[in-house]
mmCIF file of C-alpha atoms in Angstrom:
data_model
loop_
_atom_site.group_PDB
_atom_site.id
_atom_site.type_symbol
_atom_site.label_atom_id
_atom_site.label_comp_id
_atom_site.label_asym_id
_atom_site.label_seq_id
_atom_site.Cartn_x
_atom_site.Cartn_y
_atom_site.Cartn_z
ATOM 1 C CA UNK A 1441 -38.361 0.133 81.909
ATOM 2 C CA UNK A 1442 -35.276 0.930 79.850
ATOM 3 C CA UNK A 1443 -35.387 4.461 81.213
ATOM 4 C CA UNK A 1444 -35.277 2.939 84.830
ATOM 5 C CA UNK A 1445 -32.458 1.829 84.100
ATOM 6 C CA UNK A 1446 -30.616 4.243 82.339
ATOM 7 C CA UNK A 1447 -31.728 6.455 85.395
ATOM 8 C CA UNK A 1448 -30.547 4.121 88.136
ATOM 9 C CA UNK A 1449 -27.046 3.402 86.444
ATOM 10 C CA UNK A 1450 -26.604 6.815 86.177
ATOM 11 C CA UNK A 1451 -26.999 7.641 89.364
ATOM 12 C CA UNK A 1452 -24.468 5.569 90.480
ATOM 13 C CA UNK A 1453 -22.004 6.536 88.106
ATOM 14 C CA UNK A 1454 -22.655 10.009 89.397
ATOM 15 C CA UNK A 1455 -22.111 8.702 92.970
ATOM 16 C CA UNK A 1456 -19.236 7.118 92.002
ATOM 17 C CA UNK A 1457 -17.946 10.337 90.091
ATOM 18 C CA UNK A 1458 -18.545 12.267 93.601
ATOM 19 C CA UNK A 1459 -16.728 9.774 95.591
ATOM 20 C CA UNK A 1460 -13.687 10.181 93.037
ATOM 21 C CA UNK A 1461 -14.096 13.913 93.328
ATOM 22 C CA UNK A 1462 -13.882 13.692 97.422
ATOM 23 C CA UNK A 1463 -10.721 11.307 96.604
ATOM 24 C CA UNK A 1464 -8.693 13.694 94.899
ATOM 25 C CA UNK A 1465 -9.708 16.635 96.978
ATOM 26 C CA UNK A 1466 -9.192 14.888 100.353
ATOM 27 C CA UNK A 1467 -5.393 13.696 98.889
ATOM 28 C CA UNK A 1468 -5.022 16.937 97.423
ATOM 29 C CA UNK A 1469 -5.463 18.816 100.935
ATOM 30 C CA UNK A 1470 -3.492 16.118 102.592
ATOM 31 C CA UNK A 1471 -0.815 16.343 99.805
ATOM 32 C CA UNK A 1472 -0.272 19.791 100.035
ATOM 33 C CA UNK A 1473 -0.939 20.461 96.037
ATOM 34 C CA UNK A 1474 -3.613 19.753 93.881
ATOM 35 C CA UNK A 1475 -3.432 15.505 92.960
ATOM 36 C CA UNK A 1476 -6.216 14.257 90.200
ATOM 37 C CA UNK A 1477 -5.792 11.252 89.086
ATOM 38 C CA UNK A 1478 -6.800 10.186 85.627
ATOM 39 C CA UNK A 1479 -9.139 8.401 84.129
ATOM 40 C CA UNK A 1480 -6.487 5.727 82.144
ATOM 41 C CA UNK A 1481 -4.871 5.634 85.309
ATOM 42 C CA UNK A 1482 -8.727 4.487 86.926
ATOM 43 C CA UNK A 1483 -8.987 2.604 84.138
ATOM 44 C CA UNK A 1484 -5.760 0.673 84.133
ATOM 45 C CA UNK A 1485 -5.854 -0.028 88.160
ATOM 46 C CA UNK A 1486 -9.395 -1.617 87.706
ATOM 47 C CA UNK A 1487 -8.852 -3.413 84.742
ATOM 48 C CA UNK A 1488 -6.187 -3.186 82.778
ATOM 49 C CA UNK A 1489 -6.169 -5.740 80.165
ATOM 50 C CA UNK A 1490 -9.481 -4.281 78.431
ATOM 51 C CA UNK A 1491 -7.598 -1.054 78.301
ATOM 52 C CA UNK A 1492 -4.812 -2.539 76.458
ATOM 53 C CA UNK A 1493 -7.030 -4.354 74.143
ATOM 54 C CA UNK A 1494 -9.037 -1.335 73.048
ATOM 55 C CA UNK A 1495 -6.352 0.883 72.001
ATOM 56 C CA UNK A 1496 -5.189 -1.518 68.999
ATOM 57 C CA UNK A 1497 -9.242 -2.077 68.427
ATOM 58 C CA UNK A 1498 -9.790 1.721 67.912
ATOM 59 C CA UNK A 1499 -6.202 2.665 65.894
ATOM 60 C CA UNK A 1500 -7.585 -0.144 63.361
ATOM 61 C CA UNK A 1501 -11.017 1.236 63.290
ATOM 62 C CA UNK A 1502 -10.697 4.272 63.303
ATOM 63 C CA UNK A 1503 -6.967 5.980 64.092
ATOM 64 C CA UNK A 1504 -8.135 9.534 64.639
ATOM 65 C CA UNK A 1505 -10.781 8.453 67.457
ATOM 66 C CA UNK A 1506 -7.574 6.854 69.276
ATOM 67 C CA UNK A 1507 -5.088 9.753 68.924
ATOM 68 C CA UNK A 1508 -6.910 13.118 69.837
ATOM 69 C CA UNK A 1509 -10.555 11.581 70.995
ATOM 70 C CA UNK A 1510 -9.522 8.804 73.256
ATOM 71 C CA UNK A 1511 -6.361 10.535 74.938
ATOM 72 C CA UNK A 1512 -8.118 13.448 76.044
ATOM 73 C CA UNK A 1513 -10.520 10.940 77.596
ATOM 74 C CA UNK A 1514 -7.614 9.346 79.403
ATOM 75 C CA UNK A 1515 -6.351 12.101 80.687
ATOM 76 C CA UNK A 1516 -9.125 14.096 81.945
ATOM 77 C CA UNK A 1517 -10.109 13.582 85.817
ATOM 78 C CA UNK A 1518 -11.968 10.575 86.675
ATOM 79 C CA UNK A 1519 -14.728 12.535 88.664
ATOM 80 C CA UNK A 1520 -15.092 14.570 85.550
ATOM 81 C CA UNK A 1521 -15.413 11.709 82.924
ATOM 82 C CA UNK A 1522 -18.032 9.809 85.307
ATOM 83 C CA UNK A 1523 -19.734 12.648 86.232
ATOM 84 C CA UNK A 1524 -20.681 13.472 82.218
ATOM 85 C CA UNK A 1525 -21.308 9.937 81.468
ATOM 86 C CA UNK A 1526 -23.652 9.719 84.413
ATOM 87 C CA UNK A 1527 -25.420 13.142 83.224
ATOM 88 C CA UNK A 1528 -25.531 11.597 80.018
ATOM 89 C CA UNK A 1529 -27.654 8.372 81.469
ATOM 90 C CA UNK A 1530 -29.845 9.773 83.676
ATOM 91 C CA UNK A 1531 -30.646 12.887 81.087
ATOM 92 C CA UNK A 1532 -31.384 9.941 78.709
ATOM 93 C CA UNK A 1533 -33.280 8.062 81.021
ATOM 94 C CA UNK A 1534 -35.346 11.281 82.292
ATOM 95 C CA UNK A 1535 -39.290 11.191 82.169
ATOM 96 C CA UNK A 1536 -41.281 12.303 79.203
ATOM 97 C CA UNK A 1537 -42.905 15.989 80.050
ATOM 98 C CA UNK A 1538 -46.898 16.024 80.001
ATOM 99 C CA UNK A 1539 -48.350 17.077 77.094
ATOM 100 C CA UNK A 1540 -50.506 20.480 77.934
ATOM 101 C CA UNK A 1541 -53.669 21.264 75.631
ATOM 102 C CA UNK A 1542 -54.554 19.825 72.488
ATOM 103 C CA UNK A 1543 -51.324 18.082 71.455
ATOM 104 C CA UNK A 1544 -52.216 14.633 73.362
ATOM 105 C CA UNK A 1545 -52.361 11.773 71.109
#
């Protein structure tokens, strides 16, 4: 069941990951110039005050997750940082392979 799930939200992170990849291609052509927008800046629009809360959450924790970790994050392409959490679900949420022979148990 738990696979189901990691399968279907994955799936729509990676539709959601295409949909920000036909954003910033269709304002890109329109634009003139090549336009991606962030992640932070996907982040912030949708919800801002979580942002804000987990930067002071992580420096406390754990400062060097914040600093090099977390930035890059932020400021990597929104398509690009839903796209490899959506891989990341649906590779984890993938069906077992048959076992072939005499390895069944």
């Amino acid at each position: 069941m738990i696979r189901f799930v990691f399968r279907f939200v994955g799936l729509w992170i990676l539709a959601a990951a295409f949909i920000f990849l036909i954003y910033d291609g269709t304002k890109s052509i329109a634009a003139g110039v090549v336009l991606i927008k962030p992640f932070g800046e996907t982040w912030n629009d949708i919800h801002s005050g979580s942002l804000q809360a987990l930067q002071p959450l992580m420096e406390r924790h754990s400062p060097w997750l914040w600093d090099p970790a977390m930035l890059k994050v932020l400021t990597a392409p929104t398509w690009l940082v839903l796209g490899v959490i959506g891989m990341i679900l649906v590779l984890l949420g993938r069906k077992k392979k048959p076992l072939i022979g005499y390895a069944r148990r």
